[in-house]
Structure formats: C-alpha cells, structure tokens
Amino acid sequence: MTATILLLSGPNLDLLGQREPEVYGTAALEDHRRVAEEAATRHGYRLEHRQSNHEGDLVDAVHAAGGYAAGIVVNPGALTHYAWSLHDALAAFDGPVVELHLSNPQRREPWRHRSVVSPVATGVVAGFGGDGYRLAIEALVGLLRPR
Ligand code: CA2
C-alpha cells in the first residue's frame, strides 16, 4: 500500500494569491498543494491535504493522521505563534513533522519570532516561498527513508 503524507494548512492560507503578494507570492494554495503532491508522488507517496481556519479542526486532523499518515508537513499560519493545542497534538503524533513557512518569520515582526510548533517539529523549512513545499516534502521523505 502507498504510504501517505499529510499536508496541513492553517488559517488564511486559503487566501494566498489574492493579497500580500509581496510577502507570500502570487500562487494560490492549490498551486502549492499541486507542487507538494508532485514531489510526494515522485518519491512514491500519496499526499492528503487539509486546510482549515479553525484550530480545533487542525487538532482533529493531526489526531486522525495518527491512523493513516507516515509524516506531516504543516504550515500552521498564524497559529504557529500561539496554538498550544496544535503543539500538543503534534507532540502526540508518532512520526516526523516538518514545519513549513513561505516567508521567514524571523525576518518579520517580533510577534512572529516565536513558534510553539518548532519544539515538536523534526525540522523547519522557511523563507523559500512556494519552493518550500517541494523542499519540505523532500525533507520529510528523507526522514521517512529507512536508515
Ligand atoms: O510564512 C508563512 O507561511 C506564514 O505561516 C504565513 C501566515 C503567517 O501568519 C505566519 O506568520 C507565517 C499567514 C498565512 C496567510 O495569510 C494571508 C493573509 C492575507 C492574504 C493572504 C494570506
């Protein structure tokens, strides 16, 4: 059976391509999903994508992933900076987690400098724009490879 990677997208990422192109680029979330899916397929994985503007939905998606996903790539949106329930859900997930950001939050406003997700992520990809979706999938595939 083909193993599955869960791509999880947080609040407002459904608006990508419509506003703030100077920060987030002109591509829509669907474009990024497609790039991630192509990278996953190239490496023999299936991609499942969930986007929600609600913290609890994302927590539920992480719980459900425990039953079917080998690993998670997550762009939590602004929840990155304060969503401890997402932190706890990811901590309970038994597999690698790659935190992903289009921008580099460390170069932005001080309130974006803290991530509550990073302490439970295996690694972080940030600041590479849309290319980050390919890079994050490739990083996750590397982590899933038997050593
Ligand atoms: O750089 C990233 O990927 C972020 O996770 C994007 C979040 C932001 O809150 C994080 O600090 C960094 C924002 C998600 C998209 O928000 C939009 C707002 C208006 C228009 C388009 C997108």
Tab-separated table of C-alpha atoms and ligand atoms in Angstrom:
chain	number	residue	atom	x	y	z
A	1	MET	CA	0.000	0.000	0.000
A	2	THR	CA	1.259	3.526	-0.811
A	3	ALA	CA	2.193	5.478	2.319
A	4	THR	CA	0.509	8.844	2.871
A	5	ILE	CA	1.938	12.255	3.789
A	6	LEU	CA	-0.451	14.757	5.364
A	7	LEU	CA	-0.052	18.395	4.275
A	8	LEU	CA	-1.782	20.603	6.812
A	9	SER	CA	-2.578	24.281	6.122
A	10	GLY	CA	-3.712	26.753	8.755
A	11	PRO	CA	-5.803	29.926	8.834
A	12	ASN	CA	-5.879	32.349	5.906
A	13	LEU	CA	-3.709	30.207	3.676
A	14	ASP	CA	-6.870	29.786	1.583
A	15	LEU	CA	-6.416	33.496	0.722
A	16	LEU	CA	-2.979	33.040	-0.831
A	17	GLY	CA	-2.588	34.683	-4.221
A	18	GLN	CA	-5.296	37.237	-3.514
A	19	ARG	CA	-3.498	39.594	-1.079
A	20	GLU	CA	0.013	40.465	0.143
A	21	PRO	CA	1.783	39.042	-2.956
A	22	GLU	CA	4.948	40.911	-1.906
A	23	VAL	CA	5.137	38.709	1.196
A	24	TYR	CA	3.551	35.420	0.099
A	25	GLY	CA	3.832	35.463	-3.711
A	26	THR	CA	1.113	35.173	-6.335
A	27	ALA	CA	0.492	31.422	-6.228
A	28	ALA	CA	-2.698	30.075	-4.674
A	29	LEU	CA	-2.774	27.331	-2.037
A	30	GLU	CA	-3.976	24.904	-4.721
A	31	ASP	CA	-0.756	25.611	-6.688
A	32	HIS	CA	1.339	24.809	-3.605
A	33	ARG	CA	-0.715	21.670	-2.949
A	34	ARG	CA	-0.031	20.509	-6.505
A	35	VAL	CA	3.737	21.095	-6.122
A	36	ALA	CA	3.688	19.111	-2.863
A	37	GLU	CA	1.664	16.326	-4.460
A	38	GLU	CA	4.044	16.093	-7.428
A	39	ALA	CA	7.037	15.852	-5.072
A	40	ALA	CA	5.295	13.220	-2.926
A	41	THR	CA	4.277	11.156	-5.978
A	42	ARG	CA	7.813	11.349	-7.399
A	43	HIS	CA	9.037	9.705	-4.209
A	44	GLY	CA	6.310	7.061	-4.067
A	45	TYR	CA	3.993	8.712	-1.522
A	46	ARG	CA	0.364	9.773	-1.626
A	47	LEU	CA	-0.496	13.316	-0.467
A	48	GLU	CA	-3.518	14.193	1.603
A	49	HIS	CA	-4.235	17.924	2.112
A	50	ARG	CA	-6.353	19.579	4.800
A	51	GLN	CA	-6.813	23.340	5.210
A	52	SER	CA	-8.811	24.932	7.995
A	53	ASN	CA	-9.270	28.349	9.544
A	54	HIS	CA	-10.147	26.663	12.862
A	55	GLU	CA	-7.594	25.466	15.395
A	56	GLY	CA	-9.739	22.532	16.587
A	57	ASP	CA	-10.137	21.200	13.032
A	58	LEU	CA	-6.364	21.119	12.657
A	59	VAL	CA	-6.010	19.333	16.009
A	60	ASP	CA	-8.598	16.773	14.825
A	61	ALA	CA	-6.715	16.338	11.541
A	62	VAL	CA	-3.471	15.606	13.431
A	63	HIS	CA	-5.284	13.064	15.635
A	64	ALA	CA	-6.762	11.375	12.558
A	65	ALA	CA	-3.338	11.378	10.855
A	66	GLY	CA	-2.123	9.045	13.607
A	67	GLY	CA	-4.233	6.350	11.944
A	68	TYR	CA	-3.021	6.705	8.361
A	69	ALA	CA	-0.140	9.176	7.771
A	70	ALA	CA	3.569	8.353	7.821
A	71	GLY	CA	4.517	12.017	8.364
A	72	ILE	CA	3.176	15.565	8.389
A	73	VAL	CA	4.165	18.799	6.645
A	74	VAL	CA	2.421	21.675	8.415
A	75	ASN	CA	2.145	25.367	7.645
A	76	PRO	CA	0.126	26.433	10.693
A	77	GLY	CA	-0.302	30.060	9.534
A	78	ALA	CA	-0.568	32.484	12.458
A	79	LEU	CA	-1.391	29.547	14.786
A	80	THR	CA	2.362	28.909	14.615
A	81	HIS	CA	2.850	31.630	17.189
A	82	TYR	CA	0.342	30.695	19.913
A	83	ALA	CA	-1.584	27.457	19.310
A	84	TRP	CA	-0.516	25.208	22.175
A	85	SER	CA	-3.285	22.704	21.386
A	86	LEU	CA	-1.669	22.176	17.977
A	87	HIS	CA	1.708	21.838	19.712
A	88	ASP	CA	0.271	19.110	21.981
A	89	ALA	CA	-1.433	17.263	19.112
A	90	LEU	CA	1.771	17.241	17.041
A	91	ALA	CA	3.768	16.103	20.089
A	92	ALA	CA	1.467	13.072	20.304
A	93	PHE	CA	1.883	12.226	16.595
A	94	ASP	CA	4.179	9.258	16.122
A	95	GLY	CA	6.150	10.278	13.024
A	96	PRO	CA	8.271	13.070	11.562
A	97	VAL	CA	6.826	16.585	11.346
A	98	VAL	CA	8.186	19.321	9.061
A	99	GLU	CA	7.084	22.886	9.894
A	100	LEU	CA	6.799	24.985	6.738
A	101	HIS	CA	6.553	28.737	6.105
A	102	LEU	CA	6.502	30.649	2.843
A	103	SER	CA	8.132	33.652	4.484
A	104	ASN	CA	10.929	33.666	7.059
A	105	PRO	CA	9.104	34.697	10.257
A	106	GLN	CA	12.435	35.547	11.926
A	107	ARG	CA	12.858	38.446	9.493
A	108	ARG	CA	9.405	39.830	10.269
A	109	GLU	CA	7.550	41.388	13.219
A	110	PRO	CA	8.736	40.307	16.702
A	111	TRP	CA	5.421	38.502	17.454
A	112	ARG	CA	6.193	36.108	14.592
A	113	HIS	CA	9.573	35.166	16.050
A	114	ARG	CA	8.199	32.613	18.487
A	115	SER	CA	6.942	29.307	17.118
A	116	VAL	CA	5.152	26.954	19.512
A	117	VAL	CA	5.274	24.315	16.769
A	118	SER	CA	9.063	24.246	16.276
A	119	PRO	CA	9.744	22.431	19.584
A	120	VAL	CA	7.671	19.473	18.349
A	121	ALA	CA	8.779	19.634	14.700
A	122	THR	CA	11.596	17.464	13.417
A	123	GLY	CA	12.743	20.370	11.246
A	124	VAL	CA	11.686	23.698	9.748
A	125	VAL	CA	11.639	24.989	6.143
A	126	ALA	CA	11.084	28.762	5.983
A	127	GLY	CA	11.708	31.666	3.657
A	128	PHE	CA	11.854	29.872	0.296
A	129	GLY	CA	8.395	30.889	-0.925
A	130	GLY	CA	6.498	28.270	-2.909
A	131	ASP	CA	9.638	26.196	-3.428
A	132	GLY	CA	9.359	25.406	0.281
A	133	TYR	CA	6.524	22.965	-0.473
A	134	ARG	CA	8.851	20.811	-2.597
A	135	LEU	CA	11.711	21.203	-0.119
A	136	ALA	CA	9.516	20.254	2.848
A	137	ILE	CA	8.199	17.103	1.126
A	138	GLU	CA	11.738	16.098	0.138
A	139	ALA	CA	12.945	16.680	3.708
A	140	LEU	CA	10.085	14.564	5.067
A	141	VAL	CA	10.766	11.775	2.549
A	142	GLY	CA	14.410	11.807	3.676
A	143	LEU	CA	13.296	11.431	7.287
A	144	LEU	CA	10.985	8.532	6.379
A	145	ARG	CA	13.700	6.642	4.462
A	146	PRO	CA	14.846	3.556	6.368
A	147	ARG	CA	18.398	4.027	7.662
B	1	CA2	O1	5.120	32.474	6.043
B	1	CA2	C1	4.206	31.691	6.294
B	1	CA2	O2	3.948	30.698	5.616
B	1	CA2	C2	3.257	32.004	7.477
B	1	CA2	O3	2.945	30.763	8.115
B	1	CA2	C3	2.010	32.618	6.856
B	1	CA2	C4	0.987	33.083	7.887
B	1	CA2	C5	1.667	33.999	8.929
B	1	CA2	O4	0.739	34.366	9.926
B	1	CA2	C6	2.879	33.329	9.557
B	1	CA2	O5	3.476	34.233	10.467
B	1	CA2	C7	3.897	32.932	8.512
B	1	CA2	C8	-0.147	33.832	7.175
B	1	CA2	C9	-0.972	32.916	6.275
B	1	CA2	C10	-1.517	33.604	5.050
B	1	CA2	O6	-2.094	34.857	5.369
B	1	CA2	C11	-2.559	35.651	4.348
B	1	CA2	C12	-3.125	36.859	4.738
B	1	CA2	C13	-3.610	37.718	3.780
B	1	CA2	C14	-3.557	37.360	2.442
B	1	CA2	C15	-3.001	36.156	2.055
B	1	CA2	C16	-2.501	35.294	3.020
